[in-house]
Amino acid sequence: MPQRYAVIGNPIEHSRSPLIHEAFARQLGIDLSYEKLWAPIDGFEEAVTAFRENGGRGMNVTVPFKLEAFDLAGRHSARAERALAANTLVFPASAEEPVYADNTDGVGLVNDLRFHGLKLEGKRVLILGAGGATRGVLAPLLEQQPQEILIANRNPDRAYGLVEEFSDATGECRLHGCPLAGIEDSLFDLVINATPASLTAQLPPLPDALIGARTVAYDMAYGAEPTVFMQWAEERGARHSLDGLGMLVEQAAESFSLWHGQRPDTAPVRDLLREDIRLSAEAAESD
Ligand code: NDP
């Protein structure tokens, strides 16, 4: 019998997690099934319980259930505690044992940046957006000891709130916030777009001075083409512009390691996913 896993969300049809986990499993000779599970907005806990009772061993959790996933678990990793949100659940074999929750989004981003050769120590980092994704990546980013992290958000109070919440984890890093429309004119080493703006081809209002020859522009969104944010940064001479595909694969690798105790090679799976997205876009165009 294959081990049973799933990704749960609403919506869920777009998820590429099954492709990624099945590719990891083939690589390491693990027999698993990995399905997409849609749950009604008010039916997360019921859906998780039913999946577990039917032999489910673990789950990835996506929008909008990450906070509920954290609340449902009886044990948490330190990074899930920090984010108050979980994207990975582990179901112990004994029904008496509590569900364990982890959050692998942040380490996924850090591992992707590492994959691309970017070290954050002593660097200036700007994050656009102060939602769940920013909350999840802040602690792992702070652990890399950048010189500064500025969080800029449309609603600045959410940025200030995160600054306050993570004030005990900053070490030597200057963590501060500002309104999205009020970012200072200065050069950053890494600019992360953690808003969903690119998904609707929108570009937040950004000063040109953010980008220079040493800047890496990172969009958490991804698609068949470079996003509007990536294009904007490239036109201003950024060193690299990256999308969030690598983060997606790396967070999945971390969940996979937690479930199976073995770490997959992410490089071929990045290529596979890139090709799958390209083919889907081609098919959609010819419809
Ligand atoms: P949330 O809904 O929790 O937060 C969205 C944030 O973006 C808020 O701060 C919001 O500002 C801001 N925002 C929304 N729309 C706009 C806009 N048009 N212009 C400027 N700011 C905007 O989303 P998440 O944090 O969960 O996700 C953010 C993005 O990151 C999504 O695109 C998601 O798909 C991606 N992501 C990618 C991952 C990966 O593995 N590649 C993993 C996790 C997330 P305000 O507070 O003012 O409303």
Short mmCIF file of C-alpha atoms and ligand atoms in Angstrom, two decimals:
data_model
loop_
_atom_site.label_atom_id
_atom_site.label_comp_id
_atom_site.label_asym_id
_atom_site.label_seq_id
_atom_site.Cartn_x
_atom_site.Cartn_y
_atom_site.Cartn_z
CA MET A 1 0.00 0.00 0.00
CA PRO A 2 1.44 3.41 -0.91
CA GLN A 3 1.80 5.92 1.93
CA ARG A 4 -0.96 8.50 1.63
CA TYR A 5 -0.30 12.27 1.58
CA ALA A 6 -2.21 15.34 0.33
CA VAL A 7 -2.21 19.08 -0.06
CA ILE A 8 -5.31 20.79 1.29
CA GLY A 9 -6.58 24.25 0.32
CA ASN A 10 -9.41 26.28 -1.18
CA PRO A 11 -8.94 26.67 -4.11
CA ILE A 12 -6.60 23.73 -4.75
CA GLU A 13 -6.93 22.82 -8.43
CA HIS A 14 -3.89 24.96 -9.39
CA SER A 15 -1.53 23.20 -6.91
CA ARG A 16 1.58 21.56 -8.29
CA SER A 17 2.53 19.89 -5.00
CA PRO A 18 1.49 16.39 -6.23
CA LEU A 19 3.89 16.68 -9.20
CA ILE A 20 6.73 17.76 -6.90
CA HIS A 21 6.22 15.10 -4.21
CA GLU A 22 5.71 12.32 -6.76
CA ALA A 23 8.97 13.34 -8.44
CA PHE A 24 10.84 13.32 -5.10
CA ALA A 25 9.35 9.88 -4.30
CA ARG A 26 10.44 8.42 -7.68
CA GLN A 27 13.94 9.78 -7.08
CA LEU A 28 14.20 8.04 -3.68
CA GLY A 29 12.18 4.90 -4.45
CA ILE A 30 9.39 5.70 -1.98
CA ASP A 31 5.91 4.35 -2.69
CA LEU A 32 3.42 7.14 -1.99
CA SER A 33 0.21 8.66 -3.23
CA TYR A 34 -0.20 12.44 -3.01
CA GLU A 35 -3.56 14.02 -3.79
CA LYS A 36 -5.18 17.46 -3.91
CA LEU A 37 -7.83 17.90 -1.26
CA TRP A 38 -10.36 20.71 -1.52
CA ALA A 39 -12.02 21.67 1.77
CA PRO A 40 -14.91 24.09 2.33
CA ILE A 41 -13.87 27.29 4.10
CA ASP A 42 -15.60 26.15 7.31
CA GLY A 43 -14.66 22.47 6.93
CA PHE A 44 -10.88 22.31 7.37
CA GLU A 45 -10.75 20.32 10.60
CA GLU A 46 -13.35 17.79 9.42
CA ALA A 47 -11.45 17.22 6.17
CA VAL A 48 -8.14 16.73 8.00
CA THR A 49 -9.67 14.31 10.51
CA ALA A 50 -11.30 12.25 7.74
CA PHE A 51 -8.04 12.08 5.79
CA ARG A 52 -6.12 10.98 8.86
CA GLU A 53 -8.74 8.34 9.75
CA ASN A 54 -8.44 6.98 6.21
CA GLY A 55 -4.74 6.30 6.59
CA GLY A 56 -3.27 9.73 5.73
CA ARG A 57 0.29 10.12 7.02
CA GLY A 58 0.78 13.83 6.39
CA MET A 59 -0.47 16.94 4.64
CA ASN A 60 0.69 20.16 3.12
CA VAL A 61 -1.59 23.09 3.84
CA THR A 62 -2.13 26.11 1.64
CA VAL A 63 -4.31 29.24 1.49
CA PRO A 64 -6.49 29.91 3.46
CA PHE A 65 -5.89 27.22 6.10
CA LYS A 66 -2.34 27.79 7.42
CA LEU A 67 -3.49 29.46 10.64
CA GLU A 68 -6.11 26.78 11.29
CA ALA A 69 -3.51 24.09 10.64
CA PHE A 70 -1.36 25.59 13.36
CA ASP A 71 -4.31 25.70 15.78
CA LEU A 72 -5.33 22.12 15.04
CA ALA A 73 -1.92 20.64 15.91
CA GLY A 74 -0.94 19.56 19.42
CA ARG A 75 2.81 19.90 18.82
CA HIS A 76 4.70 22.50 16.77
CA SER A 77 8.19 23.13 15.45
CA ALA A 78 9.90 26.28 16.72
CA ARG A 79 9.52 27.91 13.29
CA ALA A 80 5.77 27.16 13.19
CA GLU A 81 5.46 28.65 16.70
CA ARG A 82 7.22 31.74 15.44
CA ALA A 83 4.97 32.09 12.37
CA LEU A 84 1.76 30.99 14.18
CA ALA A 85 0.99 29.24 10.89
CA ALA A 86 1.73 25.78 9.47
CA ASN A 87 2.08 24.45 5.93
CA THR A 88 3.04 20.89 6.92
CA LEU A 89 1.22 18.42 9.17
CA VAL A 90 2.50 15.04 10.34
CA PHE A 91 -0.01 12.43 11.53
CA PRO A 92 1.57 9.91 13.93
CA ALA A 93 0.48 6.29 13.42
CA SER A 94 -1.28 6.16 16.80
CA ALA A 95 -4.52 8.18 16.80
CA GLU A 96 -3.80 9.00 20.46
CA GLU A 97 -0.71 11.00 19.52
CA PRO A 98 -1.17 14.68 18.62
CA VAL A 99 -0.73 16.09 15.12
CA TYR A 100 2.68 17.76 14.61
CA ALA A 101 2.84 21.05 12.67
CA ASP A 102 5.78 22.66 10.91
CA ASN A 103 6.24 25.69 8.66
CA THR A 104 8.72 25.11 5.83
CA ASP A 105 7.98 28.25 3.74
CA GLY A 106 10.75 30.36 5.26
CA VAL A 107 13.46 27.76 5.03
CA GLY A 108 12.23 27.13 1.48
CA LEU A 109 13.01 30.75 0.58
CA VAL A 110 16.38 30.73 2.33
CA ASN A 111 17.37 27.45 0.64
CA ASP A 112 16.32 28.81 -2.74
CA LEU A 113 18.41 31.95 -2.24
CA ARG A 114 21.31 29.68 -1.22
CA PHE A 115 20.73 27.54 -4.35
CA HIS A 116 21.22 30.73 -6.37
CA GLY A 117 24.40 31.58 -4.47
CA LEU A 118 23.01 34.48 -2.44
CA LYS A 119 24.33 34.98 1.10
CA LEU A 120 22.36 37.39 3.28
CA GLU A 121 24.86 38.12 6.02
CA GLY A 122 25.44 41.90 6.26
CA LYS A 123 23.01 42.60 3.37
CA ARG A 124 20.15 45.11 3.04
CA VAL A 125 16.81 43.37 2.45
CA LEU A 126 13.47 44.92 1.49
CA ILE A 127 10.24 42.90 1.75
CA LEU A 128 7.11 44.14 0.01
CA GLY A 129 3.99 42.88 1.81
CA ALA A 130 3.25 41.94 5.41
CA GLY A 131 0.89 38.99 5.00
CA GLY A 132 1.22 35.31 5.85
CA ALA A 133 4.17 34.68 3.55
CA THR A 134 6.22 37.51 5.09
CA ARG A 135 5.37 36.30 8.59
CA GLY A 136 6.56 32.80 7.62
CA VAL A 137 9.90 33.89 6.16
CA LEU A 138 10.93 36.55 8.67
CA ALA A 139 12.56 34.33 11.31
CA PRO A 140 14.59 32.23 8.82
CA LEU A 141 15.70 35.46 7.09
CA LEU A 142 16.73 37.06 10.41
CA GLU A 143 18.75 33.92 11.22
CA GLN A 144 20.91 34.73 8.16
CA GLN A 145 22.03 37.93 9.94
CA PRO A 146 21.31 40.58 7.31
CA GLN A 147 22.32 44.12 8.24
CA GLU A 148 18.75 45.38 7.72
CA ILE A 149 15.25 44.20 6.84
CA LEU A 150 12.68 46.82 5.83
CA ILE A 151 9.05 45.64 5.54
CA ALA A 152 6.93 47.88 3.32
CA ASN A 153 3.18 47.33 3.23
CA ARG A 154 0.11 48.99 1.74
CA ASN A 155 -1.41 48.99 5.23
CA PRO A 156 1.68 50.09 7.20
CA ASP A 157 0.21 48.98 10.54
CA ARG A 158 0.62 45.35 9.49
CA ALA A 159 4.32 46.03 8.77
CA TYR A 160 4.78 47.76 12.13
CA GLY A 161 2.96 44.86 13.81
CA LEU A 162 5.42 42.32 12.38
CA VAL A 163 8.37 44.50 13.38
CA GLU A 164 7.05 44.56 16.93
CA GLU A 165 6.33 40.84 16.98
CA PHE A 166 9.79 39.84 15.77
CA SER A 167 11.69 42.47 17.78
CA ASP A 168 13.15 39.78 20.05
CA ALA A 169 14.64 37.83 17.12
CA THR A 170 16.56 40.57 15.32
CA GLY A 171 20.06 40.13 16.76
CA GLU A 172 22.22 42.79 15.08
CA CYS A 173 19.74 43.29 12.23
CA ARG A 174 17.82 46.57 11.95
CA LEU A 175 14.19 45.47 11.43
CA HIS A 176 11.78 48.28 10.57
CA GLY A 177 8.63 49.04 8.61
CA CYS A 178 7.12 51.69 6.34
CA PRO A 179 4.15 52.30 4.01
CA LEU A 180 4.49 50.73 0.57
CA ALA A 181 4.18 54.17 -1.04
CA GLY A 182 6.86 55.62 1.29
CA ILE A 183 9.96 53.48 0.69
CA GLU A 184 13.17 55.47 0.94
CA ASP A 185 15.25 56.07 -2.22
CA SER A 186 18.17 53.74 -1.52
CA LEU A 187 19.78 50.63 -2.89
CA PHE A 188 18.96 47.15 -1.51
CA ASP A 189 20.83 43.87 -2.04
CA LEU A 190 17.63 41.83 -2.06
CA VAL A 191 14.10 43.02 -2.80
CA ILE A 192 11.44 40.37 -2.15
CA ASN A 193 7.95 40.82 -3.54
CA ALA A 194 5.77 38.98 -1.02
CA THR A 195 2.53 40.48 -2.33
CA PRO A 196 0.27 38.64 -4.79
CA ALA A 197 0.28 41.76 -7.04
CA SER A 198 2.14 39.99 -9.89
CA LEU A 199 -0.62 37.39 -10.16
CA THR A 200 -2.82 40.17 -11.58
CA ALA A 201 0.06 41.84 -13.46
CA GLN A 202 0.16 44.75 -10.99
CA LEU A 203 3.33 46.45 -9.88
CA PRO A 204 3.44 48.20 -6.49
CA PRO A 205 4.69 51.84 -6.66
CA LEU A 206 8.46 51.45 -6.23
CA PRO A 207 11.36 53.94 -6.49
CA ASP A 208 13.89 53.10 -9.23
CA ALA A 209 16.70 53.68 -6.72
CA LEU A 210 15.97 50.34 -5.00
CA ILE A 211 17.62 48.41 -7.81
CA GLY A 212 21.28 48.43 -8.80
CA ALA A 213 23.85 46.09 -10.31
CA ARG A 214 24.19 44.14 -7.07
CA THR A 215 20.44 43.74 -6.41
CA VAL A 216 18.61 40.43 -6.54
CA ALA A 217 14.87 40.85 -7.14
CA TYR A 218 12.79 37.95 -5.88
CA ASP A 219 9.10 37.51 -6.63
CA MET A 220 7.33 34.85 -4.53
CA ALA A 221 4.80 34.53 -7.37
CA TYR A 222 5.73 32.42 -10.41
CA GLY A 223 4.41 31.61 -13.85
CA ALA A 224 5.44 30.70 -17.37
CA GLU A 225 6.87 34.18 -18.02
CA PRO A 226 8.93 36.52 -15.81
CA THR A 227 6.50 38.52 -13.64
CA VAL A 228 5.95 42.27 -14.05
CA PHE A 229 8.03 42.83 -10.91
CA MET A 230 10.91 40.76 -12.33
CA GLN A 231 10.71 42.65 -15.62
CA TRP A 232 10.69 45.99 -13.79
CA ALA A 233 13.83 44.99 -11.85
CA GLU A 234 15.62 43.65 -14.93
CA GLU A 235 14.94 46.89 -16.82
CA ARG A 236 16.62 48.75 -13.95
CA GLY A 237 19.74 46.59 -14.15
CA ALA A 238 19.20 44.06 -11.34
CA ARG A 239 21.88 41.35 -11.00
CA HIS A 240 19.27 38.58 -11.00
CA SER A 241 15.53 38.36 -10.98
CA LEU A 242 14.06 35.16 -9.59
CA ASP A 243 10.54 33.86 -9.22
CA GLY A 244 9.04 31.77 -6.40
CA LEU A 245 9.23 28.41 -8.17
CA GLY A 246 12.41 27.46 -6.34
CA MET A 247 10.89 28.42 -2.99
CA LEU A 248 7.93 26.16 -3.75
CA VAL A 249 10.21 23.21 -4.55
CA GLU A 250 12.46 23.84 -1.54
CA GLN A 251 9.59 24.12 0.96
CA ALA A 252 8.26 20.85 -0.47
CA ALA A 253 11.71 19.22 -0.05
CA GLU A 254 11.70 20.24 3.60
CA SER A 255 8.22 18.75 4.16
CA PHE A 256 9.32 15.61 2.31
CA SER A 257 12.39 15.26 4.56
CA LEU A 258 10.22 15.61 7.64
CA TRP A 259 7.85 12.87 6.48
CA HIS A 260 10.35 10.44 4.98
CA GLY A 261 13.65 11.18 6.71
CA GLN A 262 15.40 11.55 3.34
CA ARG A 263 16.33 14.70 1.46
CA PRO A 264 15.58 14.78 -2.30
CA ASP A 265 17.70 16.55 -4.92
CA THR A 266 15.68 19.63 -5.85
CA ALA A 267 17.54 20.58 -9.07
CA PRO A 268 15.84 18.10 -11.47
CA VAL A 269 12.46 18.78 -9.90
CA ARG A 270 12.86 22.52 -10.51
CA ASP A 271 13.40 21.73 -14.21
CA LEU A 272 10.44 19.36 -14.30
CA LEU A 273 8.15 21.94 -12.72
CA ARG A 274 9.36 24.73 -15.01
CA GLU A 275 8.60 22.53 -18.02
CA ASP A 276 5.18 21.57 -16.65
CA ILE A 277 4.26 25.24 -16.17
CA ARG A 278 5.46 26.05 -19.70
CA LEU A 279 3.40 23.23 -21.22
CA SER A 280 0.29 24.26 -19.24
CA ALA A 281 0.65 27.85 -20.47
CA GLU A 282 1.05 26.63 -24.07
CA ALA A 283 -2.01 24.41 -23.77
CA ALA A 284 -4.04 27.30 -22.26
CA GLU A 285 -3.00 29.57 -25.16
CA SER A 286 -4.04 27.09 -27.81
CA ASP A 287 -7.51 26.57 -26.19
P1 NDP B 1 -1.60 37.46 2.17
O1 NDP B 1 -2.95 37.61 1.56
O2 NDP B 1 -1.48 36.90 3.54
O3 NDP B 1 -0.84 38.89 2.18
C1 NDP B 1 -0.80 39.67 1.02
C2 NDP B 1 0.06 40.91 1.28
O4 NDP B 1 0.24 41.57 0.05
C3 NDP B 1 -0.55 41.90 2.24
O5 NDP B 1 0.50 42.50 2.94
C4 NDP B 1 -1.25 42.89 1.30
O6 NDP B 1 -1.27 44.20 1.81
C5 NDP B 1 -0.33 42.89 0.12
N1 NDP B 1 -1.01 43.12 -1.16
C6 NDP B 1 -2.02 42.40 -1.69
N2 NDP B 1 -2.32 42.84 -2.92
C7 NDP B 1 -1.50 43.90 -3.17
C8 NDP B 1 -1.35 44.79 -4.26
N3 NDP B 1 -2.10 44.66 -5.37
N4 NDP B 1 -0.41 45.74 -4.19
C9 NDP B 1 0.36 45.87 -3.08
N5 NDP B 1 0.26 45.05 -2.00
C10 NDP B 1 -0.67 44.08 -2.05
O7 NDP B 1 -0.78 36.58 1.11
P2 NDP B 1 0.51 35.68 1.41
O8 NDP B 1 1.42 36.50 2.24
O9 NDP B 1 0.10 34.35 1.88
O10 NDP B 1 1.11 35.46 -0.06
C11 NDP B 1 1.76 36.50 -0.78
C12 NDP B 1 2.27 35.97 -2.10
O11 NDP B 1 3.31 35.03 -1.89
C13 NDP B 1 1.23 35.23 -2.95
O12 NDP B 1 1.42 35.58 -4.30
C14 NDP B 1 1.55 33.79 -2.73
O13 NDP B 1 1.14 32.98 -3.82
C15 NDP B 1 3.07 33.85 -2.64
N6 NDP B 1 3.65 32.71 -1.93
C16 NDP B 1 4.53 31.92 -2.61
C17 NDP B 1 5.11 30.85 -2.00
C18 NDP B 1 6.07 30.01 -2.79
O14 NDP B 1 6.40 28.90 -2.34
N7 NDP B 1 6.55 30.48 -3.92
C19 NDP B 1 4.81 30.48 -0.61
C20 NDP B 1 3.88 31.39 0.05
C21 NDP B 1 3.32 32.46 -0.61
P3 NDP B 1 -2.39 44.73 2.86
O15 NDP B 1 -1.97 44.18 4.20
O16 NDP B 1 -2.29 46.20 2.78
O17 NDP B 1 -3.70 44.15 2.37
#
